[in-house]
Amino acid sequence: MKSLRMLFAATVGILLLSMPLSAQLASNVCSPNASSYGCMSIMSFGIGSNTWSNSAAYPNCGAAYTGTGTNSNYTFNGAAGQTVTWSCTAGNYYGSYYDGYLFIWVDWNNDGDFFDAGEQVASYWYIYQSTSGSFTVPSSTTMGPKRMRVLFGYWYYVDYVYYSGANHPCAGNYTTYYNYGDFRDFTLNIIANNDAGVTGLTTSTPPPFPPGNNTVQATIKNYGGNSITSVTVNWSVNGVTQTPVQWTGSLPSGQTTTVNLGSFNFPQVGALQVQAWTSNPNGVTDPVPSNDYSSTYLFGAALSGTYTIGGTNPDFPTVAAAANQLTAGGTLGAVTFNIRPGTYSGHVFIANPPGNQQSRPIVFQAENGNAASVIIVHNGGTTQTAALNETGVAGGEPTVRLLNADFVTFKNVTISATGTGGSNWAVCAELMGNSVSDGCDGVTFDGVVFSGRQATS
């Protein structure tokens, strides 16, 4: 990331985050010893269209482990009451396949073991290379992650040597050893049967687009186990609820589709905050409302020409408002903002403006040419919220931040950064890029006064 900062004051703060605990697997009670003499690898395991593949060079068997993870780091989904169809390829020994026994368990009550009634869901005798089957998730199973164990054992050692200990989730630990085999643990995440949400918003004509009508579109996703045949898609513009859309069709589990929400008349001036959310998937109350809502998106028409900021009857009330529309709508021509005398508070953030190019420069300038008459100020706070720059210096939220914004000029203005304590830097301006090849080219500060604060500790 390329980053240029203009810094004032000199102490670094600490960011403290409080994160909610999420459901996790219970600690693993045991790992089988399925390959004491040799490894006969499980090469693939799938549920529905989702397949885990053992891509490493064989012999490559699952490692014994403890803790709350799995030795595959792979997750499948299922829903209470749903019949799960699975497939497995196993018995690979240096490129050749051998037949054997396959067992599957699921820790339905998430207590760390597979010893409870109904937790063995498959017992297959004498499989060769590939087999498939199905099991039903108990209707009483709670939502969240469950450990699933798949165990393969070479038939000879099971039949003639260690039969009594073969069909056991902890074979080789709580029972007699058996040899030549493999085991893989997966996460089977139990999801709701009927669950939908909005993952993103777009417009049918992507920005930069001129003022006027444009269709707002939502991407909805089926997070549940059942196919969704109907769902209500709600949306709002600047907090005002619009007419909901009743979507019907067939949306399989895990898939997405695009829904036209309606046409909206985008004005020349003013970025719009748009949000969408789903309700009543398949005509029932959504049991997981936390994933219903999209983020709030900024949409706006592209700018071209000269605009005023502040004063009487302005086009934009603040510099931050003008920056928001640049981020949302971009430019269709050269843009000049004449800023009238005053103090303008707020974080000015211009990120990836659509249509941004050298022939469409963006200028923020004092209308009267006096830098002292126009003050752009922001209290960056005492909490670290910005990324580290290239020298490893941390800082608070800057007054002006440009992210992949080219050919932007600030002319004859004052950019001031303040803070409420001495635990962070006060950052006046920051120029950033998402990668080595990105950044902010052709940015000019002409006649700009940078004003910071002094550290208090």
Short mmCIF file of C-alpha atoms in Angstrom, two decimals:
data_model
loop_
_atom_site.label_atom_id
_atom_site.label_comp_id
_atom_site.label_asym_id
_atom_site.label_seq_id
_atom_site.Cartn_x
_atom_site.Cartn_y
_atom_site.Cartn_z
CA MET A 1 0.00 0.00 0.00
CA LYS A 2 1.36 3.38 -0.95
CA SER A 3 0.65 6.07 1.59
CA LEU A 4 1.77 9.67 2.07
CA ARG A 5 0.87 11.49 5.24
CA MET A 6 1.18 15.02 6.53
CA LEU A 7 1.52 14.61 10.29
CA PHE A 8 1.46 16.87 13.28
CA ALA A 9 2.12 15.97 16.97
CA ALA A 10 3.96 12.88 18.06
CA THR A 11 2.41 10.16 20.18
CA VAL A 12 0.88 6.85 19.11
CA GLY A 13 -2.35 5.42 20.56
CA ILE A 14 -3.68 1.87 20.90
CA LEU A 15 -6.79 0.57 19.18
CA LEU A 16 -8.96 -1.57 21.45
CA LEU A 17 -11.60 -3.73 19.79
CA SER A 18 -14.41 -5.64 21.44
CA MET A 19 -15.41 -8.60 19.28
CA PRO A 20 -18.45 -10.78 19.93
CA LEU A 21 -17.85 -14.48 20.47
CA SER A 22 -19.17 -16.69 17.68
CA ALA A 23 -20.20 -20.34 17.84
CA GLN A 24 -17.33 -22.77 17.48
CA LEU A 25 -16.62 -26.48 17.54
CA ALA A 26 -16.14 -28.17 20.88
CA SER A 27 -12.59 -29.34 21.57
CA ASN A 28 -11.72 -32.59 19.83
CA VAL A 29 -11.73 -35.54 22.26
CA CYS A 30 -9.53 -37.85 20.19
CA SER A 31 -7.86 -38.49 16.87
CA PRO A 32 -7.86 -42.00 15.35
CA ASN A 33 -4.66 -43.87 14.56
CA ALA A 34 -5.74 -45.02 11.14
CA SER A 35 -2.31 -45.12 9.51
CA SER A 36 0.04 -46.67 12.03
CA TYR A 37 1.79 -48.75 9.34
CA GLY A 38 0.96 -46.77 6.25
CA CYS A 39 -1.25 -44.08 4.75
CA MET A 40 -4.12 -44.92 2.44
CA SER A 41 -5.40 -41.45 1.66
CA ILE A 42 -8.91 -40.10 1.47
CA MET A 43 -8.64 -38.15 -1.77
CA SER A 44 -11.96 -36.28 -1.85
CA PHE A 45 -15.15 -35.78 0.10
CA GLY A 46 -18.15 -33.78 -1.03
CA ILE A 47 -21.61 -32.75 0.05
CA GLY A 48 -23.87 -31.69 -2.78
CA SER A 49 -21.84 -29.56 -5.20
CA ASN A 50 -19.26 -28.62 -2.56
CA THR A 51 -16.17 -30.86 -2.65
CA TRP A 52 -12.96 -30.98 -0.63
CA SER A 53 -9.98 -32.38 -2.57
CA ASN A 54 -6.72 -33.77 -1.26
CA SER A 55 -4.37 -31.99 -3.62
CA ALA A 56 -1.11 -32.84 -1.86
CA ALA A 57 1.26 -35.54 -3.10
CA TYR A 58 0.48 -38.88 -1.50
CA PRO A 59 0.92 -40.37 0.92
CA ASN A 60 -0.96 -37.55 2.60
CA CYS A 61 -3.21 -38.51 5.49
CA GLY A 62 -5.03 -36.43 8.06
CA ALA A 63 -2.86 -35.46 11.01
CA ALA A 64 -3.83 -36.09 14.62
CA TYR A 65 -4.82 -32.87 16.36
CA THR A 66 -6.49 -31.32 19.37
CA GLY A 67 -8.51 -28.16 19.84
CA THR A 68 -11.56 -26.57 18.29
CA GLY A 69 -10.60 -26.77 14.60
CA THR A 70 -10.39 -29.66 12.13
CA ASN A 71 -7.49 -31.22 10.26
CA SER A 72 -9.00 -30.31 6.89
CA ASN A 73 -10.00 -26.68 7.61
CA TYR A 74 -12.98 -27.23 5.33
CA THR A 75 -16.66 -26.49 5.89
CA PHE A 76 -19.87 -27.90 4.43
CA ASN A 77 -23.42 -26.70 5.06
CA GLY A 78 -26.54 -28.60 6.06
CA ALA A 79 -29.91 -27.79 7.59
CA ALA A 80 -32.01 -29.45 10.29
CA GLY A 81 -34.27 -32.08 8.73
CA GLN A 82 -32.39 -31.96 5.44
CA THR A 83 -31.18 -35.10 3.68
CA VAL A 84 -27.49 -34.62 2.90
CA THR A 85 -26.00 -36.39 -0.11
CA TRP A 86 -22.28 -37.12 0.10
CA SER A 87 -19.55 -38.72 -2.01
CA CYS A 88 -16.08 -39.94 -1.13
CA THR A 89 -12.95 -41.25 -2.85
CA ALA A 90 -10.55 -43.14 -0.57
CA GLY A 91 -7.91 -45.88 -0.32
CA ASN A 92 -5.11 -44.26 -2.33
CA TYR A 93 -1.74 -45.87 -1.60
CA TYR A 94 1.05 -44.37 -3.74
CA GLY A 95 -1.29 -43.94 -6.69
CA SER A 96 -3.10 -47.28 -6.50
CA TYR A 97 -6.47 -47.80 -4.83
CA TYR A 98 -7.29 -50.52 -2.30
CA ASP A 99 -10.69 -51.46 -0.96
CA GLY A 100 -11.71 -51.04 2.63
CA TYR A 101 -14.30 -49.79 5.11
CA LEU A 102 -15.66 -46.25 5.37
CA PHE A 103 -17.32 -44.76 8.46
CA ILE A 104 -18.80 -41.30 9.03
CA TRP A 105 -19.80 -39.65 12.31
CA VAL A 106 -21.24 -36.20 13.13
CA ASP A 107 -21.10 -34.66 16.60
CA TRP A 108 -24.70 -33.43 16.49
CA ASN A 109 -24.74 -32.04 20.05
CA ASN A 110 -21.25 -30.51 19.71
CA ASP A 111 -19.91 -32.05 22.92
CA GLY A 112 -16.55 -32.98 21.42
CA ASP A 113 -17.12 -36.71 20.85
CA PHE A 114 -19.05 -39.07 18.58
CA PHE A 115 -20.34 -41.44 21.24
CA ASP A 116 -23.97 -40.27 21.43
CA ALA A 117 -26.88 -42.09 19.84
CA GLY A 118 -27.36 -41.33 16.17
CA GLU A 119 -23.93 -39.74 15.66
CA GLN A 120 -22.67 -42.48 13.35
CA VAL A 121 -24.34 -41.64 10.06
CA ALA A 122 -22.62 -44.07 7.65
CA SER A 123 -20.99 -47.54 7.76
CA TYR A 124 -19.83 -48.86 4.39
CA TRP A 125 -18.14 -52.23 4.03
CA TYR A 126 -15.80 -53.05 1.19
CA ILE A 127 -15.84 -49.84 -0.80
CA TYR A 128 -13.44 -49.55 -3.70
CA GLN A 129 -12.08 -46.11 -4.62
CA SER A 130 -15.37 -44.16 -4.71
CA THR A 131 -18.73 -44.41 -3.05
CA SER A 132 -21.65 -42.15 -2.14
CA GLY A 133 -24.60 -42.08 0.19
CA SER A 134 -26.81 -39.83 2.26
CA PHE A 135 -27.88 -39.09 5.82
CA THR A 136 -30.52 -36.88 7.38
CA VAL A 137 -29.70 -34.07 9.77
CA PRO A 138 -31.84 -34.57 12.90
CA SER A 139 -34.65 -32.02 13.02
CA SER A 140 -33.70 -31.11 16.59
CA THR A 141 -30.12 -30.13 15.67
CA THR A 142 -29.27 -26.58 16.64
CA MET A 143 -27.72 -24.16 14.17
CA GLY A 144 -23.95 -23.74 14.21
CA PRO A 145 -20.80 -25.77 13.48
CA LYS A 146 -20.61 -29.53 14.15
CA ARG A 147 -17.54 -31.76 13.70
CA MET A 148 -17.87 -34.48 11.05
CA ARG A 149 -15.36 -37.35 10.94
CA VAL A 150 -14.71 -39.52 7.86
CA LEU A 151 -12.62 -42.65 8.53
CA PHE A 152 -11.23 -45.18 6.03
CA GLY A 153 -9.57 -48.52 6.93
CA TYR A 154 -7.90 -51.10 4.70
CA TRP A 155 -10.10 -54.21 4.65
CA TYR A 156 -7.40 -56.79 5.53
CA TYR A 157 -6.47 -55.29 8.86
CA VAL A 158 -10.10 -54.66 9.72
CA ASP A 159 -11.26 -58.20 8.79
CA TYR A 160 -8.43 -60.34 10.06
CA VAL A 161 -6.41 -58.39 12.60
CA TYR A 162 -8.20 -55.57 14.38
CA TYR A 163 -11.87 -56.02 13.62
CA SER A 164 -13.05 -55.19 17.14
CA GLY A 165 -11.58 -51.69 17.01
CA ALA A 166 -12.23 -50.63 13.44
CA ASN A 167 -15.69 -49.14 13.62
CA HIS A 168 -14.88 -46.56 16.25
CA PRO A 169 -14.33 -42.78 15.92
CA CYS A 170 -11.24 -43.00 18.13
CA ALA A 171 -9.79 -46.23 16.70
CA GLY A 172 -6.24 -46.75 17.89
CA ASN A 173 -6.77 -44.80 21.10
CA TYR A 174 -9.78 -46.20 22.98
CA THR A 175 -9.63 -49.46 20.98
CA THR A 176 -7.12 -51.81 19.39
CA TYR A 177 -4.91 -50.32 16.69
CA TYR A 178 -5.71 -50.91 13.09
CA ASN A 179 -3.44 -49.88 10.24
CA TYR A 180 -3.36 -48.56 6.71
CA GLY A 181 -6.06 -45.94 6.46
CA ASP A 182 -6.87 -42.25 6.86
CA PHE A 183 -9.24 -39.91 8.65
CA ARG A 184 -10.42 -36.39 7.89
CA ASP A 185 -12.44 -34.11 10.09
CA PHE A 186 -14.65 -31.45 8.54
CA THR A 187 -16.99 -28.77 9.84
CA LEU A 188 -20.65 -29.36 9.04
CA ASN A 189 -22.26 -25.97 9.58
CA ILE A 190 -25.96 -26.30 10.38
CA ILE A 191 -27.79 -23.42 8.75
CA ALA A 192 -31.42 -22.32 8.79
CA ASN A 193 -33.80 -23.93 6.32
CA ASN A 194 -35.15 -20.61 5.05
CA ASP A 195 -32.69 -17.73 5.22
CA ALA A 196 -31.97 -14.95 2.73
CA GLY A 197 -30.10 -11.65 2.69
CA VAL A 198 -28.85 -8.82 0.49
CA THR A 199 -25.13 -8.98 -0.29
CA GLY A 200 -24.75 -5.90 -2.48
CA LEU A 201 -26.33 -3.03 -4.40
CA THR A 202 -25.63 -1.70 -7.88
CA THR A 203 -27.28 0.39 -10.59
CA SER A 204 -28.24 -0.97 -14.00
CA THR A 205 -26.10 1.74 -15.62
CA PRO A 206 -22.85 1.74 -13.65
CA PRO A 207 -21.24 5.02 -12.63
CA PRO A 208 -20.32 7.48 -13.91
CA PHE A 209 -23.84 8.14 -15.19
CA PRO A 210 -25.60 11.47 -15.84
CA PRO A 211 -28.45 12.82 -13.71
CA GLY A 212 -31.82 11.17 -14.29
CA ASN A 213 -33.47 7.81 -13.92
CA ASN A 214 -31.43 4.71 -13.17
CA THR A 215 -32.52 1.33 -11.86
CA VAL A 216 -31.27 0.26 -8.44
CA GLN A 217 -30.45 -3.45 -8.23
CA ALA A 218 -29.90 -5.76 -5.26
CA THR A 219 -27.97 -9.01 -5.15
CA ILE A 220 -29.76 -11.45 -2.86
CA LYS A 221 -28.27 -14.69 -1.54
CA ASN A 222 -29.85 -17.87 -0.27
CA TYR A 223 -28.12 -18.57 3.05
CA GLY A 224 -30.53 -21.38 3.93
CA GLY A 225 -30.75 -25.07 3.19
CA ASN A 226 -34.00 -24.97 1.19
CA SER A 227 -34.30 -23.49 -2.27
CA ILE A 228 -35.97 -20.09 -2.02
CA THR A 229 -39.01 -19.64 -4.23
CA SER A 230 -40.21 -16.31 -2.81
CA VAL A 231 -38.80 -13.47 -0.73
CA THR A 232 -39.62 -9.82 -0.06
CA VAL A 233 -36.83 -7.37 -0.92
CA ASN A 234 -37.20 -4.04 0.90
CA TRP A 235 -35.16 -0.90 0.26
CA SER A 236 -34.78 2.68 1.39
CA VAL A 237 -33.27 5.89 0.00
CA ASN A 238 -31.94 8.40 2.52
CA GLY A 239 -33.90 6.57 5.20
CA VAL A 240 -37.21 6.72 3.32
CA THR A 241 -38.66 3.26 2.66
CA GLN A 242 -39.48 2.56 -0.98
CA THR A 243 -42.03 0.13 -2.42
CA PRO A 244 -40.90 -3.44 -1.63
CA VAL A 245 -40.34 -5.98 -4.38
CA GLN A 246 -41.92 -9.44 -4.16
CA TRP A 247 -39.39 -11.75 -5.82
CA THR A 248 -40.38 -15.24 -7.00
CA GLY A 249 -38.33 -17.87 -8.75
CA SER A 250 -36.01 -20.69 -7.69
CA LEU A 251 -32.78 -19.83 -5.86
CA PRO A 252 -30.77 -22.88 -4.69
CA SER A 253 -28.88 -22.92 -1.40
CA GLY A 254 -25.73 -20.81 -1.49
CA GLN A 255 -26.59 -19.11 -4.79
CA THR A 256 -27.25 -15.45 -5.63
CA THR A 257 -29.44 -13.58 -8.07
CA THR A 258 -30.02 -9.95 -9.07
CA VAL A 259 -33.32 -8.20 -8.34
CA ASN A 260 -34.42 -4.90 -9.89
CA LEU A 261 -35.72 -2.76 -7.03
CA GLY A 262 -37.01 0.15 -9.08
CA SER A 263 -36.05 3.24 -11.03
CA PHE A 264 -34.87 6.28 -9.10
CA ASN A 265 -34.38 9.83 -10.36
CA PHE A 266 -30.82 10.77 -9.39
CA PRO A 267 -30.41 14.55 -9.02
CA GLN A 268 -27.43 16.49 -10.34
CA VAL A 269 -26.34 17.34 -6.81
CA GLY A 270 -26.53 15.11 -3.76
CA ALA A 271 -25.30 11.61 -2.97
CA LEU A 272 -28.03 9.19 -1.89
CA GLN A 273 -27.75 6.60 0.87
CA VAL A 274 -29.39 3.36 -0.27
CA GLN A 275 -29.91 0.20 1.77
CA ALA A 276 -31.84 -3.01 1.09
CA TRP A 277 -32.91 -6.01 3.14
CA THR A 278 -34.93 -9.20 2.78
CA SER A 279 -37.86 -10.60 4.74
CA ASN A 280 -40.23 -13.59 4.66
CA PRO A 281 -38.12 -16.11 2.73
CA ASN A 282 -40.51 -18.81 1.46
CA GLY A 283 -43.30 -17.02 3.32
CA VAL A 284 -41.85 -17.54 6.83
CA THR A 285 -40.08 -15.34 9.36
CA ASP A 286 -36.33 -15.26 8.70
CA PRO A 287 -34.65 -16.96 11.70
CA VAL A 288 -31.31 -15.19 11.05
CA PRO A 289 -32.09 -11.47 10.70
CA SER A 290 -28.44 -10.51 11.17
CA ASN A 291 -27.62 -11.30 7.53
CA ASP A 292 -30.75 -9.72 5.98
CA TYR A 293 -29.38 -6.20 5.49
CA SER A 294 -26.92 -4.84 2.97
CA SER A 295 -24.40 -2.21 3.89
CA THR A 296 -25.48 1.37 3.22
CA TYR A 297 -24.33 2.35 -0.28
CA LEU A 298 -23.71 5.84 -1.64
CA PHE A 299 -25.08 6.45 -5.12
CA GLY A 300 -25.01 9.68 -7.07
CA ALA A 301 -24.96 11.18 -10.54
CA ALA A 302 -21.60 12.11 -12.03
CA LEU A 303 -20.41 15.70 -11.74
CA SER A 304 -19.23 18.04 -14.49
CA GLY A 305 -18.76 21.80 -14.29
CA THR A 306 -18.50 24.35 -11.48
CA TYR A 307 -20.24 24.03 -8.11
CA THR A 308 -20.42 26.05 -4.90
CA ILE A 309 -19.84 24.86 -1.34
CA GLY A 310 -21.22 26.70 1.67
CA GLY A 311 -22.71 30.17 1.95
CA THR A 312 -26.15 31.09 0.59
CA ASN A 313 -27.96 28.56 -1.60
CA PRO A 314 -24.90 26.37 -2.23
CA ASP A 315 -24.79 23.27 -4.36
CA PHE A 316 -23.17 21.41 -1.45
CA PRO A 317 -23.36 22.38 2.23
CA THR A 318 -19.92 21.01 3.13
CA VAL A 319 -16.69 19.85 1.56
CA ALA A 320 -17.37 16.35 2.90
CA ALA A 321 -20.73 16.27 1.06
CA ALA A 322 -19.04 17.16 -2.23
CA ALA A 323 -16.42 14.47 -1.64
CA ASN A 324 -19.15 11.91 -0.99
CA GLN A 325 -20.75 12.56 -4.36
CA LEU A 326 -17.37 12.27 -6.10
CA THR A 327 -16.88 8.88 -4.49
CA ALA A 328 -20.42 7.77 -5.33
CA GLY A 329 -20.87 9.15 -8.85
CA GLY A 330 -17.49 10.27 -10.12
CA THR A 331 -17.03 12.70 -12.98
CA LEU A 332 -18.10 13.13 -16.60
CA GLY A 333 -15.97 16.25 -17.10
CA ALA A 334 -13.71 18.70 -15.33
CA VAL A 335 -15.06 19.67 -11.88
CA THR A 336 -14.38 22.81 -9.84
CA PHE A 337 -15.69 23.45 -6.33
CA ASN A 338 -15.67 27.09 -5.27
CA ILE A 339 -15.68 27.08 -1.48
CA ARG A 340 -17.17 30.11 0.22
CA PRO A 341 -15.68 31.54 3.42
CA GLY A 342 -16.34 29.46 6.50
CA THR A 343 -15.20 26.56 8.66
CA TYR A 344 -16.14 23.13 7.31
CA SER A 345 -15.98 20.24 9.75
CA GLY A 346 -15.88 16.59 8.77
CA HIS A 347 -13.73 13.85 7.32
CA VAL A 348 -13.20 14.50 3.59
CA PHE A 349 -12.79 11.11 1.90
CA ILE A 350 -12.54 10.67 -1.89
CA ALA A 351 -12.15 7.02 -2.92
CA ASN A 352 -11.92 5.54 -6.43
CA PRO A 353 -14.09 8.20 -8.10
CA PRO A 354 -15.63 6.68 -11.27
CA GLY A 355 -14.46 8.28 -14.50
CA ASN A 356 -11.42 9.81 -12.79
CA GLN A 357 -8.84 10.77 -15.43
CA GLN A 358 -6.44 13.54 -16.38
CA SER A 359 -8.92 15.20 -18.75
CA ARG A 360 -11.41 15.51 -15.85
CA PRO A 361 -9.44 17.29 -13.11
CA ILE A 362 -11.04 17.97 -9.73
CA VAL A 363 -10.34 21.29 -7.97
CA PHE A 364 -11.31 22.44 -4.47
CA GLN A 365 -10.51 26.12 -4.07
CA ALA A 366 -11.40 29.13 -1.96
CA GLU A 367 -13.86 31.22 -3.92
CA ASN A 368 -12.09 34.43 -2.86
CA GLY A 369 -8.57 33.00 -3.13
CA ASN A 370 -7.87 33.57 0.60
CA ALA A 371 -6.67 30.42 2.36
CA ALA A 372 -7.41 31.89 5.79
CA SER A 373 -11.10 32.29 4.90
CA VAL A 374 -11.73 28.60 4.20
CA ILE A 375 -10.88 26.13 6.96
CA ILE A 376 -11.43 22.39 6.46
CA VAL A 377 -11.12 20.77 9.88
CA HIS A 378 -11.61 17.33 11.41
CA ASN A 379 -11.07 15.87 14.85
CA GLY A 380 -9.28 12.61 14.09
CA GLY A 381 -9.95 11.32 17.59
CA THR A 382 -7.71 9.59 20.06
CA THR A 383 -8.27 6.07 18.71
CA GLN A 384 -6.11 4.67 15.93
CA THR A 385 -8.40 4.14 12.93
CA ALA A 386 -6.04 4.53 9.99
CA ALA A 387 -3.59 2.11 8.46
CA LEU A 388 0.14 2.28 9.04
CA ASN A 389 2.06 4.27 6.49
CA GLU A 390 5.28 3.14 4.89
CA THR A 391 7.44 4.33 7.78
CA GLY A 392 5.36 2.48 10.36
CA VAL A 393 3.95 5.65 11.92
CA ALA A 394 0.36 5.26 13.11
CA GLY A 395 -2.21 8.00 13.24
CA GLY A 396 -5.83 8.95 13.71
CA GLU A 397 -8.40 9.56 10.97
CA PRO A 398 -7.09 12.30 8.65
CA THR A 399 -8.94 15.47 7.72
CA VAL A 400 -8.49 14.75 3.99
CA ARG A 401 -7.99 11.21 2.68
CA LEU A 402 -7.58 10.35 -1.00
CA LEU A 403 -7.69 6.69 -2.05
CA ASN A 404 -6.81 6.00 -5.69
CA ALA A 405 -7.98 9.51 -6.56
CA ASP A 406 -5.96 11.19 -9.31
CA PHE A 407 -5.64 14.78 -10.56
CA VAL A 408 -7.16 16.38 -7.47
CA THR A 409 -6.12 19.89 -6.45
CA PHE A 410 -6.68 21.75 -3.18
CA LYS A 411 -5.98 25.42 -3.71
CA ASN A 412 -5.87 28.36 -1.29
CA VAL A 413 -7.52 26.63 1.67
CA THR A 414 -6.52 25.72 5.22
CA ILE A 415 -6.57 22.02 6.17
CA SER A 416 -6.61 21.59 9.93
CA ALA A 417 -6.32 18.42 12.04
CA THR A 418 -7.27 18.40 15.69
CA GLY A 419 -7.54 15.78 18.40
CA THR A 420 -8.87 15.40 21.93
CA GLY A 421 -5.75 13.95 23.49
CA GLY A 422 -2.11 13.19 23.06
CA SER A 423 -2.46 9.50 22.25
CA ASN A 424 -2.34 9.83 18.46
CA TRP A 425 -1.07 11.84 15.55
CA ALA A 426 -3.22 14.57 14.06
CA VAL A 427 -3.27 13.85 10.33
CA CYS A 428 -4.05 16.65 7.91
CA ALA A 429 -3.92 14.77 4.62
CA GLU A 430 -3.29 11.21 3.50
CA LEU A 431 -2.83 9.89 -0.03
CA MET A 432 -3.30 6.14 -0.36
CA GLY A 433 -3.37 3.29 -2.87
CA ASN A 434 -4.64 -0.28 -2.66
CA SER A 435 -1.51 -1.78 -4.20
CA VAL A 436 1.93 -0.90 -5.49
CA SER A 437 0.47 0.04 -8.88
CA ASP A 438 -2.34 2.17 -7.46
CA GLY A 439 -2.15 5.49 -5.70
CA CYS A 440 -2.90 9.15 -6.17
CA ASP A 441 -1.27 10.66 -9.25
CA GLY A 442 -1.27 14.31 -10.18
CA VAL A 443 -2.46 15.52 -6.75
CA THR A 444 -1.60 19.14 -5.96
CA PHE A 445 -1.73 21.25 -2.80
CA ASP A 446 -1.38 24.83 -4.02
CA GLY A 447 -1.26 27.62 -1.48
CA VAL A 448 -2.62 25.30 1.21
CA VAL A 449 -2.00 25.99 4.89
CA PHE A 450 -1.68 22.83 7.02
CA SER A 451 -2.57 23.36 10.65
CA GLY A 452 -2.11 20.71 13.35
CA ARG A 453 -2.02 20.54 17.13
CA GLN A 454 0.68 20.03 19.68
CA ALA A 455 1.01 16.78 21.61
CA THR A 456 -0.29 16.87 25.15
CA SER A 457 1.61 13.80 26.28
#
